[in-house]
Short mmCIF file of C-alpha atoms in Angstrom, two decimals:
data_model
loop_
_atom_site.label_atom_id
_atom_site.label_comp_id
_atom_site.label_asym_id
_atom_site.label_seq_id
_atom_site.Cartn_x
_atom_site.Cartn_y
_atom_site.Cartn_z
CA MET A 27 0.00 0.00 0.00
CA PRO A 28 1.46 3.38 -0.94
CA THR A 29 2.16 5.62 1.97
CA LYS A 30 1.04 9.22 2.09
CA PRO A 31 3.65 11.75 0.88
CA THR A 32 5.30 13.36 3.85
CA GLY A 33 5.71 16.77 2.27
CA THR A 34 8.79 18.49 0.99
CA LEU A 35 9.63 20.83 3.85
CA TYR A 36 13.19 20.25 4.99
CA ARG A 37 13.28 19.63 8.70
CA GLY A 38 16.85 19.99 9.82
CA LYS A 39 17.81 20.01 13.43
CA THR A 40 20.32 22.08 15.40
CA GLY A 41 22.54 22.71 12.37
CA MET A 42 19.65 24.13 10.36
CA TRP A 43 18.57 26.48 13.14
CA ALA A 44 22.15 27.63 13.63
CA TRP A 45 22.24 28.43 9.88
CA VAL A 46 18.83 30.20 9.96
CA LEU A 47 19.92 32.31 12.94
CA HIS A 48 23.21 33.13 11.21
CA ARG A 49 21.30 34.47 8.19
CA ILE A 50 18.76 36.47 10.22
CA THR A 51 21.41 38.07 12.44
CA GLY A 52 23.56 38.76 9.35
CA VAL A 53 20.76 40.64 7.57
CA ALA A 54 19.93 42.63 10.71
CA ILE A 55 23.57 43.63 11.23
CA PHE A 56 23.91 44.55 7.53
CA PHE A 57 21.02 47.03 7.65
CA PHE A 58 22.26 48.52 10.91
CA LEU A 59 25.71 48.90 9.32
CA LEU A 60 24.26 50.99 6.46
CA VAL A 61 22.60 53.34 8.96
CA HIS A 62 25.66 53.41 11.20
CA VAL A 63 28.05 54.48 8.41
CA LEU A 64 25.64 57.28 7.52
CA ASP A 65 25.12 58.53 11.09
CA THR A 66 28.88 58.49 11.73
CA ALA A 67 29.45 60.44 8.49
CA LEU A 68 27.62 63.35 10.19
CA VAL A 69 30.84 64.15 12.12
CA ARG A 70 32.05 65.62 8.83
CA LEU A 71 28.98 67.86 8.59
CA SER A 72 29.02 69.48 12.04
CA PRO A 73 29.51 68.51 15.69
CA GLU A 74 25.93 69.61 16.48
CA ALA A 75 24.37 67.47 13.74
CA TYR A 76 26.30 64.42 14.93
CA ASN A 77 25.45 64.98 18.60
CA GLU A 78 21.78 65.47 17.83
CA VAL A 79 21.47 62.24 15.88
CA ILE A 80 23.66 60.18 18.22
CA ALA A 81 21.42 61.31 21.12
CA THR A 82 18.69 58.99 19.76
CA TYR A 83 21.01 56.03 20.48
CA LYS A 84 20.83 57.00 24.16
CA THR A 85 17.03 56.94 24.43
CA PRO A 86 15.51 54.01 26.41
CA VAL A 87 13.80 52.38 23.40
CA ILE A 88 16.83 52.45 21.10
CA GLY A 89 19.06 51.73 24.10
CA PHE A 90 17.23 48.43 24.66
CA ALA A 91 17.26 47.70 20.93
CA GLU A 92 21.06 47.95 21.12
CA LEU A 93 21.02 44.90 23.38
CA GLY A 94 19.44 43.01 20.48
CA LEU A 95 22.10 44.36 18.13
CA VAL A 96 24.91 43.31 20.47
CA ALA A 97 23.28 39.88 20.88
CA ALA A 98 23.08 39.51 17.08
CA VAL A 99 26.73 40.53 16.64
CA LEU A 100 27.84 38.11 19.39
CA TYR A 101 25.92 35.20 17.88
CA HIS A 102 26.98 35.93 14.30
CA GLY A 103 30.67 36.29 15.21
CA LEU A 104 30.84 33.25 17.48
CA ASN A 105 28.81 31.06 15.13
CA GLY A 106 31.11 32.25 12.33
CA VAL A 107 33.98 30.64 14.26
CA ARG A 108 31.88 27.46 14.48
CA VAL A 109 31.32 27.54 10.70
CA ILE A 110 35.07 27.95 10.10
CA LEU A 111 35.81 25.03 12.44
CA ILE A 112 33.26 22.86 10.61
CA ASP A 113 34.98 23.74 7.31
CA PHE A 114 38.62 23.39 8.33
CA TRP A 115 38.82 21.13 11.42
CA SER A 116 38.65 17.40 10.66
CA LYS A 117 36.35 16.82 13.66
CA GLY A 118 34.33 20.00 13.05
CA SER A 119 31.19 18.39 11.67
CA LYS A 120 31.29 15.69 14.35
CA TYR A 121 31.11 18.29 17.11
CA GLN A 122 28.95 20.89 15.31
CA VAL A 123 25.97 20.44 17.67
CA ALA A 124 28.14 20.74 20.79
CA MET A 125 29.82 23.79 19.26
CA PHE A 126 26.42 25.38 18.65
CA TRP A 127 25.60 25.15 22.35
CA ILE A 128 29.04 26.51 23.26
CA VAL A 129 28.31 29.47 20.95
CA ILE A 130 24.95 30.06 22.68
CA ALA A 131 26.53 29.75 26.14
CA LEU A 132 29.32 32.23 25.30
CA ALA A 133 26.90 34.69 23.71
CA VAL A 134 24.48 34.54 26.64
CA THR A 135 27.28 34.91 29.20
CA THR A 136 28.80 37.91 27.41
CA LEU A 137 25.40 39.52 27.02
CA ALA A 138 24.69 38.92 30.72
CA ILE A 139 27.87 40.82 31.59
CA PHE A 140 27.18 43.62 29.09
CA ALA A 141 23.43 44.15 29.61
CA PRO A 142 23.32 45.42 33.25
CA ARG A 143 26.06 47.92 32.53
CA HIS A 144 24.49 49.14 29.30
CA ILE A 145 20.99 49.40 30.80
CA ALA A 146 22.42 51.35 33.76
CA ASN A 147 24.05 53.80 31.32
CA VAL A 148 20.83 54.25 29.33
CA LEU A 149 18.65 54.68 32.43
CA SER A 150 21.01 57.12 34.18
CA HIS A 151 21.20 59.13 30.95
CA MET A 152 17.39 59.31 30.97
CA SER A 153 17.13 60.27 34.65
CA GLU A 154 19.66 63.04 34.04
CA GLY A 155 17.23 64.33 31.42
CA GLY A 156 19.48 63.50 28.50
CA HIS A 157 21.08 66.34 26.62
CA MET B 2 11.25 10.98 -17.26
CA VAL B 3 12.49 14.26 -15.87
CA THR B 4 16.15 15.12 -16.28
CA ILE B 5 17.69 17.86 -14.24
CA GLU B 6 21.08 19.46 -14.58
CA THR B 7 23.71 18.21 -12.17
CA PRO B 8 23.39 20.73 -9.36
CA ARG B 9 27.15 20.77 -8.92
CA SER B 10 27.94 22.22 -12.33
CA PRO B 11 28.83 25.90 -11.93
CA ARG B 12 27.70 28.56 -14.37
CA SER B 13 31.25 28.75 -15.64
CA ARG B 14 34.77 27.84 -14.60
CA LYS B 15 35.57 31.50 -14.04
CA SER B 16 32.62 32.13 -11.71
CA ALA B 17 33.45 28.92 -9.83
CA ASN B 18 36.88 30.31 -9.01
CA ARG B 19 35.34 33.61 -8.00
CA GLU B 20 32.90 31.83 -5.69
CA LYS B 21 35.80 30.04 -4.04
CA LEU B 22 37.57 33.35 -3.50
CA ALA B 23 34.37 34.86 -2.05
CA TRP B 24 34.02 31.83 0.25
CA LEU B 25 37.61 32.26 1.47
CA PHE B 26 37.14 36.02 1.89
CA MET B 27 34.10 35.48 4.14
CA ARG B 28 36.18 33.33 6.49
CA ALA B 29 39.31 35.49 6.45
CA SER B 30 37.43 38.78 6.89
CA GLY B 31 35.16 37.14 9.47
CA VAL B 32 38.09 36.30 11.74
CA ILE B 33 39.51 39.85 11.46
CA LEU B 34 36.05 41.38 11.99
CA ILE B 35 35.61 39.46 15.26
CA VAL B 36 38.64 41.33 16.62
CA LEU B 37 37.67 44.69 15.06
CA VAL B 38 33.93 44.65 15.88
CA PHE B 39 34.18 43.06 19.34
CA GLY B 40 36.96 45.55 20.17
CA HIS B 41 34.84 48.42 18.84
CA LEU B 42 31.85 47.38 20.98
CA TYR B 43 34.04 46.83 24.04
CA ILE B 44 35.69 50.26 23.86
CA ASN B 45 32.61 52.26 22.81
CA LEU B 46 29.83 50.55 24.76
CA PHE B 47 31.43 48.75 27.72
CA THR B 48 34.29 50.84 29.05
CA GLY B 49 33.76 54.19 30.78
CA GLU B 50 30.19 55.43 30.56
CA GLY B 51 29.45 53.44 27.40
CA ILE B 52 26.80 54.84 25.08
CA LYS B 53 26.33 57.88 27.37
CA ALA B 54 29.82 59.16 26.57
CA ILE B 55 29.52 58.96 22.79
CA ASP B 56 29.42 62.37 21.11
CA PHE B 57 31.48 64.42 18.67
CA ALA B 58 34.26 65.00 21.20
CA PHE B 59 34.51 61.23 21.84
CA VAL B 60 34.86 60.43 18.14
CA ALA B 61 37.29 63.32 17.63
CA GLY B 62 39.40 62.07 20.53
CA LYS B 63 39.56 58.61 18.97
CA TRP B 64 40.34 59.75 15.44
CA ALA B 65 43.07 62.14 16.62
CA ASP B 66 44.96 58.83 16.99
CA PRO B 67 45.99 57.15 13.69
CA PHE B 68 45.55 53.76 15.41
CA TRP B 69 41.77 54.20 15.60
CA GLN B 70 41.63 55.77 12.14
CA VAL B 71 43.22 52.64 10.68
CA TRP B 72 41.10 50.38 12.91
CA ASP B 73 37.82 52.02 11.88
CA THR B 74 38.71 52.27 8.18
CA ALA B 75 39.66 48.58 8.07
CA MET B 76 36.44 47.72 9.92
CA LEU B 77 34.43 49.83 7.45
CA TRP B 78 35.83 48.12 4.36
CA LEU B 79 35.75 44.58 5.70
CA ALA B 80 32.29 44.85 7.30
CA LEU B 81 30.69 46.39 4.22
CA ILE B 82 32.21 43.90 1.77
CA HIS B 83 31.52 40.95 4.12
CA GLY B 84 27.94 42.12 4.65
CA THR B 85 27.28 42.85 0.99
CA ASN B 86 28.66 39.49 -0.08
CA GLY B 87 26.51 37.80 2.56
CA MET B 88 23.44 39.59 1.21
CA ARG B 89 24.47 38.47 -2.29
CA THR B 90 24.32 34.81 -1.24
CA LEU B 91 20.83 35.39 0.17
CA VAL B 92 19.68 37.14 -3.01
CA ASN B 93 21.12 34.27 -5.09
CA ASP B 94 19.30 31.75 -2.88
CA TYR B 95 15.89 33.37 -2.73
CA SER B 96 15.33 35.44 -5.87
CA GLU B 97 13.29 33.49 -8.38
CA ARG B 98 13.77 35.57 -11.51
CA GLU B 99 17.15 36.23 -13.10
CA ARG B 100 16.27 39.89 -13.65
CA THR B 101 15.34 40.44 -9.99
CA ARG B 102 18.53 38.74 -8.90
CA LYS B 103 20.68 40.96 -11.12
CA ILE B 104 18.91 44.19 -10.06
CA LEU B 105 19.22 43.35 -6.35
CA ASN B 106 22.89 42.37 -6.60
CA THR B 107 23.78 45.46 -8.61
CA SER B 108 22.00 47.66 -6.04
CA LEU B 109 23.83 45.93 -3.17
CA TRP B 110 27.29 46.50 -4.67
CA THR B 111 26.42 50.08 -5.63
CA VAL B 112 25.43 50.89 -2.05
CA CYS B 113 28.53 49.09 -0.77
CA ILE B 114 30.92 51.07 -3.00
CA LEU B 115 29.23 54.41 -2.19
CA LEU B 116 29.40 53.80 1.58
CA VAL B 117 33.01 52.60 1.41
CA ILE B 118 33.95 55.83 -0.40
CA LEU B 119 31.89 58.03 1.95
CA GLY B 120 33.20 56.31 5.08
CA THR B 121 36.82 56.40 3.93
CA LEU B 122 36.54 60.11 3.15
CA VAL B 123 35.12 60.66 6.65
CA THR B 124 37.85 58.75 8.52
CA THR B 125 40.70 60.23 6.44
CA THR B 126 39.67 63.88 6.03
CA PHE B 127 38.17 64.28 9.50
CA ASP B 128 38.94 67.54 11.36
CA PRO B 129 38.63 67.16 15.15
CA CYS B 130 38.52 70.95 15.64
CA PRO B 131 36.24 72.41 12.95
CA ASP B 132 34.99 76.01 12.96
CA THR B 133 31.82 75.99 15.00
CA SER B 134 29.75 78.31 17.15
CA VAL B 135 29.20 75.48 19.65
CA VAL B 136 32.66 75.27 21.19
CA ASP B 137 31.32 72.98 23.98
CA ALA B 138 30.86 70.22 21.43
CA LEU B 139 34.58 70.11 20.64
CA PRO B 140 37.15 67.93 22.41
CA GLN B 141 39.15 69.75 25.11
CA PHE B 142 42.42 69.61 23.16
CA CYS B 143 40.93 72.09 20.62
CA ASN B 144 40.87 74.97 23.18
CA LYS B 145 44.52 75.76 23.43
#
């Protein structure tokens, strides 16, 4: 008896999700990079123009969004090392799942060290009324 | 019976070599960018008062030192080319029409080249003490 087709959606496991996350974080960082080159270019226009625009980076909403940006950069960079190890280390593909969890652990730890400090800076800037 | 092209055959020998170079570049630039970007985030967001301290005077103080000028210019070039090439692989994967693919890739490289030129002009022709009515915005070493 013929069995029902199971569909064509690829269901990878850890490796696929690591790849998906690498792409998503890459695209996010790319678009931020475009904005960041432009906002930094304002230093050439005038100190006031630069200071005015950079002040938005210190607001609570954008300040919290920066945590997401830092998380994306951490994941993308660390997972990039994992990708290189899979390509060049003879045991890379054997340990790719373990390496994914090491990447997550390192990213989470670094973010846990960075976040309280960054949030404190953003909140104290707000309570001082910004400028 | 349906016959499909062997998926492994590249468009041409020449583009196969270029793809290999692009593949190598992603790994080489990636390793360097880890140092440059993580260092950039550490200095600008973690040390001192982090984001609070960033203003014109902060940037001027950094770029008065050729070390940071070279650091930031290298980061600019590598990050933009790495990012644009990454976007190119996504466009190649997901665009369904050849025309769309070509338009998107051409736009990506155009933006990349323009921002590399703009950014390089900024880091190399930057004046930390420009003429301004708002002297407070300048780094302290300008008031001598």
